[in-house]
Short mmCIF file of C-alpha atoms and ligand atoms in Angstrom, two decimals:
data_model
loop_
_atom_site.label_atom_id
_atom_site.label_comp_id
_atom_site.label_asym_id
_atom_site.label_seq_id
_atom_site.Cartn_x
_atom_site.Cartn_y
_atom_site.Cartn_z
CA MET Z 13 9.85 7.98 16.41
CA LYS Z 14 13.19 6.80 15.48
CA ILE Z 15 13.04 5.40 11.87
CA VAL Z 16 15.46 2.70 11.06
CA PRO Z 17 16.79 2.15 7.40
CA ILE Z 18 18.00 -1.37 6.69
CA SER Z 19 19.64 -2.71 3.33
CA LEU Z 20 18.48 -5.97 2.51
CA PRO Z 21 20.52 -8.25 -0.27
CA THR Z 22 17.66 -8.97 -3.11
CA PRO Z 23 19.01 -11.80 -5.77
CA PHE Z 24 17.27 -8.90 -8.18
CA TYR Z 25 19.00 -7.10 -10.32
CA ILE Z 26 18.02 -3.79 -8.85
CA GLY Z 27 20.59 -4.79 -6.35
CA PRO Z 28 19.66 -4.22 -2.72
CA VAL Z 29 15.92 -3.17 -0.65
CA ASN Z 30 15.39 -0.86 1.86
CA VAL Z 31 13.24 -1.77 4.96
CA TYR Z 32 12.51 0.67 8.07
CA LEU Z 33 12.02 -0.08 11.69
CA ILE Z 34 10.19 1.49 13.74
CA PRO Z 35 11.80 0.25 17.10
CA GLU Z 36 9.39 1.43 19.65
CA ASP Z 37 6.01 0.37 20.86
CA PRO Z 38 4.22 -1.53 19.01
CA VAL Z 39 7.02 -2.41 16.87
CA THR Z 40 6.44 -2.38 13.08
CA LEU Z 41 8.86 -3.47 10.07
CA ILE Z 42 8.05 -1.35 6.88
CA ASP Z 43 8.80 -3.78 3.87
CA THR Z 44 10.20 -7.59 4.90
CA GLY Z 45 13.01 -8.04 1.52
CA PRO Z 46 12.47 -11.27 -0.13
CA LYS Z 47 12.31 -14.68 1.22
CA THR Z 48 16.19 -15.69 1.44
CA LYS Z 49 18.03 -16.58 4.20
CA GLU Z 50 21.06 -13.97 3.06
CA ALA Z 51 18.03 -11.47 3.57
CA VAL Z 52 16.44 -13.23 6.35
CA ASN Z 53 20.12 -13.27 8.08
CA ALA Z 54 20.70 -8.99 7.29
CA LEU Z 55 17.64 -8.25 9.41
CA ARG Z 56 18.13 -10.53 12.58
CA ALA Z 57 21.49 -8.35 12.42
CA ALA Z 58 19.83 -5.62 12.61
CA LEU Z 59 17.44 -5.70 14.68
CA ARG Z 60 19.46 -7.23 16.68
CA LYS Z 61 21.63 -3.65 16.52
CA GLU Z 62 18.77 -2.30 17.82
CA GLY Z 63 18.57 -5.49 20.98
CA LEU Z 64 15.42 -6.37 18.54
CA SER Z 65 14.65 -9.81 17.62
CA VAL Z 66 11.62 -10.81 14.65
CA ALA Z 67 9.76 -12.57 18.35
CA ASP Z 68 9.19 -8.36 18.61
CA ILE Z 69 7.76 -7.25 15.21
CA ARG Z 70 4.12 -6.24 16.17
CA ARG Z 71 3.46 -4.57 12.95
CA ILE Z 72 3.99 -5.72 9.36
CA VAL Z 73 3.01 -2.55 6.95
CA LEU Z 74 3.57 -2.92 2.75
CA THR Z 75 5.00 -0.08 0.86
CA HIS Z 76 3.74 -3.07 -2.19
CA ALA Z 77 4.06 -6.82 -2.79
CA HIS Z 78 6.41 -7.14 -5.34
CA GLU Z 79 8.76 -9.95 -3.94
CA ASP Z 80 11.62 -8.61 -2.85
CA HIS Z 81 9.56 -6.40 -0.59
CA CYS Z 82 7.08 -8.36 0.97
CA GLY Z 83 8.55 -11.43 0.56
CA LEU Z 84 9.41 -12.46 4.02
CA ALA Z 85 6.06 -11.39 4.99
CA ARG Z 86 4.86 -14.81 6.22
CA ALA Z 87 7.46 -16.34 7.58
CA LEU Z 88 8.17 -13.32 10.06
CA ARG Z 89 4.81 -12.91 10.60
CA ASP Z 90 3.90 -16.98 11.54
CA GLU Z 91 7.74 -16.41 14.07
CA ALA Z 92 6.80 -12.99 15.85
CA LYS Z 93 3.57 -14.80 16.60
CA ASP Z 94 1.03 -13.63 14.65
CA ALA Z 95 1.67 -9.89 14.13
CA GLU Z 96 -0.58 -8.37 12.25
CA VAL Z 97 0.43 -7.37 8.39
CA LEU Z 98 -0.68 -4.51 6.59
CA VAL Z 99 -1.13 -3.54 2.68
CA HIS Z 100 -3.63 -1.28 1.08
CA GLY Z 101 -6.40 -3.53 -0.53
CA TRP Z 102 -5.39 -2.81 -4.30
CA GLU Z 103 -2.29 -5.10 -3.85
CA THR Z 104 -4.59 -7.97 -4.03
CA GLY Z 105 -3.08 -8.96 -7.32
CA HIS Z 106 0.26 -8.63 -7.27
CA ARG Z 107 0.31 -10.03 -3.32
CA ALA Z 108 -1.54 -13.48 -5.04
CA GLY Z 109 1.02 -14.51 -8.56
CA ARG Z 110 1.00 -11.46 -11.44
CA LEU Z 111 1.15 -13.94 -14.31
CA GLU Z 112 -1.06 -17.06 -12.60
CA TYR Z 113 -3.92 -14.11 -13.31
CA ASP Z 114 -5.88 -15.09 -16.20
CA GLU Z 115 -6.41 -11.25 -16.48
CA THR Z 116 -2.86 -10.19 -16.73
CA ARG Z 117 -2.31 -12.73 -20.01
CA GLN Z 118 -4.91 -11.46 -21.31
CA LEU Z 119 -3.49 -7.79 -20.37
CA LEU Z 120 -0.43 -8.71 -22.13
CA MET Z 121 -2.50 -10.55 -25.66
CA ARG Z 122 -4.14 -7.55 -25.87
CA ALA Z 123 -1.03 -5.24 -25.89
CA GLY Z 124 1.27 -7.79 -28.87
CA VAL Z 125 2.78 -10.30 -26.84
CA PRO Z 126 3.09 -13.02 -28.71
CA PRO Z 127 1.52 -16.26 -26.84
CA ASP Z 128 5.62 -17.93 -27.11
CA GLU Z 129 6.73 -14.86 -25.33
CA VAL Z 130 3.66 -14.13 -22.66
CA GLU Z 131 4.58 -17.95 -21.90
CA VAL Z 132 8.02 -16.93 -21.75
CA MET Z 133 6.81 -14.26 -18.71
CA ARG Z 134 5.00 -16.07 -17.29
CA ARG Z 135 8.25 -18.65 -16.76
CA MET Z 136 10.28 -15.95 -15.46
CA TYR Z 137 7.75 -14.80 -12.98
CA GLU Z 138 7.80 -18.61 -12.04
CA GLY Z 139 11.44 -18.20 -10.96
CA VAL Z 140 10.29 -14.31 -8.98
CA ARG Z 141 7.95 -15.74 -7.10
CA GLN Z 142 10.02 -18.56 -5.34
CA TYR Z 143 11.16 -15.81 -3.47
CA ALA Z 144 7.96 -14.61 -1.62
CA ASP Z 145 5.22 -16.47 0.16
CA SER Z 146 1.80 -15.87 -0.91
CA LEU Z 147 -0.58 -14.00 1.45
CA ASP Z 148 -4.16 -14.19 1.62
CA ASP Z 149 -6.40 -11.40 2.13
CA ALA Z 150 -7.48 -12.73 5.41
CA ASP Z 151 -4.08 -13.00 5.98
CA CYS Z 152 -4.03 -8.86 6.06
CA THR Z 153 -5.44 -6.15 6.96
CA GLU Z 154 -6.21 -2.97 4.87
CA LEU Z 155 -5.14 0.35 4.95
CA THR Z 156 -6.12 2.64 3.66
CA ASP Z 157 -5.58 6.05 2.71
CA GLU Z 158 -5.28 8.96 5.40
CA ALA Z 159 -5.26 6.11 7.59
CA GLU Z 160 -2.53 6.39 11.02
CA LEU Z 161 -0.11 4.49 11.81
CA GLU Z 162 0.05 4.92 15.88
CA PHE Z 163 3.61 4.72 17.67
CA GLU Z 164 4.16 5.55 21.37
CA SER Z 165 5.73 8.58 21.27
CA GLY Z 166 3.99 9.66 17.60
CA ALA Z 167 2.34 8.19 14.17
CA LEU Z 168 2.80 7.72 10.55
CA GLN Z 169 -0.10 8.31 8.45
CA VAL Z 170 -0.58 6.37 4.81
CA VAL Z 171 -0.33 8.35 1.52
CA HIS Z 172 -2.02 6.17 -1.96
CA THR Z 173 0.60 6.89 -3.86
CA PRO Z 174 -0.49 4.41 -6.51
CA GLY Z 175 1.10 4.47 -10.11
CA HIS Z 176 4.14 1.74 -9.51
CA THR Z 177 1.60 -0.76 -8.55
CA PRO Z 178 -2.19 0.63 -7.83
CA GLY Z 179 -2.09 -0.38 -4.44
CA SER Z 180 1.33 1.05 -4.20
CA CYS Z 181 1.47 3.12 -0.47
CA SER Z 182 3.85 5.55 1.01
CA PHE Z 183 3.71 7.13 5.00
CA ILE Z 184 4.22 10.24 6.33
CA ARG Z 185 5.71 11.35 9.40
CA HIS Z 186 4.42 14.69 9.73
CA ALA Z 187 6.22 16.01 12.09
CA ASP Z 188 9.03 16.72 10.59
CA ARG Z 189 8.37 15.49 6.99
CA THR Z 190 9.73 12.75 6.62
CA LEU Z 191 8.06 10.08 3.71
CA ILE Z 192 8.92 6.47 3.48
CA ALA Z 193 7.59 5.69 -0.48
CA GLY Z 194 8.66 2.34 -1.22
CA ASP Z 195 9.20 2.44 -4.77
CA CYS Z 196 7.35 5.76 -5.58
CA VAL Z 197 10.24 7.45 -5.74
CA LEU Z 198 14.23 5.98 -6.33
CA LYS Z 199 16.42 8.53 -6.41
CA ARG Z 200 18.70 7.01 -9.56
CA ILE Z 201 15.54 5.01 -11.54
CA THR Z 202 12.59 6.95 -12.67
CA PRO Z 203 9.96 3.78 -10.95
CA ASN Z 204 8.74 1.44 -13.67
CA PRO Z 205 5.19 1.55 -13.72
CA ILE Z 206 4.10 -2.33 -13.67
CA LEU Z 207 1.56 -3.99 -15.73
CA SER Z 208 -1.29 -4.58 -13.96
CA PRO Z 209 -5.18 -5.08 -14.23
CA ASP Z 210 -7.08 -2.35 -13.09
CA PRO Z 211 -8.08 -3.10 -9.45
CA ILE Z 212 -11.88 -2.53 -9.25
CA ASP Z 213 -12.42 -3.35 -13.00
CA ARG Z 214 -10.17 -5.84 -13.75
CA SER Z 215 -11.09 -6.32 -17.44
CA ARG Z 216 -9.54 -2.76 -17.96
CA ARG Z 217 -5.92 -1.80 -17.25
CA PHE Z 218 -4.40 0.09 -14.62
CA ARG Z 219 -3.70 3.90 -16.24
CA SER Z 220 -0.38 3.50 -14.36
CA LEU Z 221 1.22 6.68 -15.18
CA ALA Z 222 -1.01 8.70 -14.94
CA GLU Z 223 -2.28 7.43 -11.40
CA TYR Z 224 1.50 8.34 -10.94
CA LEU Z 225 1.82 11.23 -12.51
CA VAL Z 226 -1.27 11.97 -9.99
CA SER Z 227 0.88 10.58 -7.02
CA LEU Z 228 4.08 12.82 -7.85
CA ALA Z 229 2.21 15.36 -7.44
CA ARG Z 230 0.45 14.75 -4.17
CA VAL Z 231 4.01 14.19 -2.46
CA ARG Z 232 4.89 17.12 -3.87
CA ALA Z 233 2.03 19.30 -2.01
CA LEU Z 234 2.96 17.70 1.24
CA ALA Z 235 6.60 19.36 0.73
CA PRO Z 236 8.79 16.26 2.17
CA THR Z 237 12.19 16.93 3.85
CA LEU Z 238 13.42 13.34 3.29
CA VAL Z 239 12.18 11.12 1.24
CA PHE Z 240 13.77 7.11 2.04
CA GLY Z 241 12.97 5.11 -1.42
CA GLY Z 242 12.83 1.41 -1.47
CA HIS Z 243 16.18 1.45 -3.30
CA GLY Z 244 19.06 3.10 -2.92
CA ASP Z 245 20.09 6.34 -0.84
CA PRO Z 246 17.25 8.92 1.07
CA VAL Z 247 15.96 12.12 -1.27
CA HIS Z 248 16.42 14.90 0.05
CA ASP Z 249 15.76 16.73 -2.74
CA TYR Z 250 12.45 15.37 -3.56
CA GLU Z 251 11.62 19.34 -6.01
CA GLU Z 252 14.63 18.44 -7.82
CA LEU Z 253 13.46 14.84 -8.43
CA PHE Z 254 10.00 15.30 -9.17
CA ASN Z 255 11.46 18.05 -12.05
CA ARG Z 256 14.03 15.25 -13.57
CA TYR Z 257 10.90 12.56 -13.38
CA LEU Z 258 8.28 15.38 -15.31
CA ARG Z 259 11.56 15.90 -17.65
CA ALA Z 260 12.62 11.85 -17.69
CA ILE Z 261 8.28 11.32 -18.73
CA SER Z 262 8.51 13.74 -21.18
CA GLU Z 263 11.19 12.70 -23.20
CA ARG Z 264 9.55 9.28 -23.00
CA GLN Z 265 6.29 10.72 -24.08
CA SER Z 266 7.98 12.74 -27.05
CA GLN Z 267 10.09 9.41 -28.13
CA ILE Z 268 7.44 6.76 -27.94
CA ILE Z 269 4.76 8.56 -30.06
CA GLN Z 270 7.89 9.12 -32.41
CA LEU Z 271 8.43 4.84 -32.34
CA VAL Z 272 4.67 4.90 -33.52
CA PRO Z 273 4.95 4.41 -37.12
CA ALA Z 274 2.12 5.53 -39.54
CA GLU Z 275 0.44 1.50 -39.79
CA GLY Z 276 0.47 1.43 -36.52
CA ALA Z 277 2.11 -0.67 -33.75
CA SER Z 278 1.20 -2.50 -30.35
CA ALA Z 279 2.54 -2.12 -27.55
CA TRP Z 280 4.80 -5.00 -28.11
CA ASP Z 281 6.42 -3.67 -31.19
CA VAL Z 282 6.69 0.11 -29.34
CA SER Z 283 9.02 -1.80 -26.35
CA ARG Z 284 10.65 -3.73 -29.12
CA ALA Z 285 11.91 -1.18 -30.40
CA MET Z 286 12.60 0.85 -27.71
CA PHE Z 287 14.27 -2.02 -25.62
CA PRO Z 288 16.04 -3.97 -28.36
CA GLY Z 289 18.10 -7.00 -27.20
CA THR Z 290 16.55 -7.22 -23.29
CA ASP Z 291 16.77 -10.19 -22.22
CA ASP Z 292 13.05 -12.42 -20.44
CA VAL Z 293 13.38 -9.83 -16.93
CA HIS Z 294 13.27 -6.57 -18.68
CA ARG Z 295 11.08 -7.63 -21.97
CA PHE Z 296 8.08 -7.63 -19.11
CA LEU Z 297 9.58 -4.27 -17.54
CA GLY Z 298 9.72 -3.07 -21.32
CA VAL Z 299 6.10 -4.04 -22.46
CA SER Z 300 5.83 -2.43 -18.89
CA GLU Z 301 6.12 0.77 -19.71
CA ALA Z 302 5.45 0.69 -22.89
CA VAL Z 303 1.75 0.25 -22.22
CA ALA Z 304 1.43 3.01 -19.53
CA HIS Z 305 3.63 5.68 -21.80
CA LEU Z 306 1.23 4.86 -25.24
CA ASP Z 307 -1.82 5.14 -22.66
CA TYR Z 308 -1.04 8.29 -20.90
CA ALA Z 309 -0.11 8.93 -24.77
CA ASN Z 310 -3.77 8.00 -25.86
CA SER Z 311 -5.63 9.92 -22.81
CA GLU Z 312 -3.86 13.32 -23.96
CA GLY Z 313 -5.19 13.23 -27.26
CA LYS Z 314 -2.22 11.97 -28.79
CA LEU Z 315 -2.24 8.74 -30.33
CA ALA Z 316 -5.47 6.94 -31.48
CA LEU Z 317 -6.00 3.41 -30.10
CA GLU Z 318 -8.29 0.10 -31.82
CA LEU Z 319 -8.19 -2.54 -31.15
CA SER Z 320 -7.83 -5.56 -33.98
CA GLU Z 321 -8.36 -8.89 -34.02
CA GLY Z 322 -8.16 -8.76 -29.97
CA ARG Z 323 -4.67 -6.50 -30.11
CA GLU Z 324 -4.25 -3.48 -29.63
CA VAL Z 325 -3.22 -1.02 -32.03
CA TYR Z 326 -2.38 2.59 -31.39
CA ARG Z 327 -2.09 5.23 -34.41
CA LYS Z 328 -0.63 7.76 -34.99
CA ILE Z 329 -3.25 11.22 -35.13
CA SER Z 330 -3.42 12.45 -38.28
ZN1 ZN F 1636 8.23 -3.14 -6.87
ZN1 ZN F 1637 11.51 -2.59 -5.89
#
């Protein structure tokens, strides 16, 4: 069973996205790239090289529902005459538009983001959303942990790896322990845990960093020999990367705890202190990262958390 990596351009800061083609029955594409002319043209050219066209795609599998990964899913499905689209059930909120959801706006307000900034983030998100068609639940088949995706000459097993998003999934070929990991494992950068409502109780926040650490350890137990990520080069030494991630996360933990002043601070305050002078897109990513780390420090008993006038305030434990 061959796995063909395909790099597609994106209009985003992160640069090109990797999607993966399994060019055998049923022809399967893992992630699709964003909805841009450049991406779809590059994808067509890559399919042609394998003697295929979009019409041959039978299955579209999504690692997660960020625009750079899922943007073309609906258009490709329609062109391929109803190819099946598979995504984890916990990606529901993502694939229908994150900041449109009242829940996300409320999470931002509770994190201390001022109303005018929430509005900037909403507008920014509207701009990003043009790069993906939304998919309804009825359009998708649910990916479940440990399910097998069968091919003519092999199989991929679904590994639910929440963290970057609640429904992020990876796919392992056990025969040679090759893993396709989406944005769970990226060679050059530590993936950003994105602020999301909890998929089970939407009034709560998804504990993204705690979940992510479990996912990283789970991937480690699979002992992958090769990891194909959503961006950048493949990873040949996951063990080294795993240790590097853990070090980066623990350094950020100490940094963030130090940034909480005696009188307490919101996640927004901490993100502004941590990333001063960042632009719009990165202010959302910054507050996501601050929330993820503050929640984790809180769950580890290193910071206290209290609600004050609808805003969450973290305090040092004296
Ligand atoms: Zn992503
Ligand atoms: Zn990505």
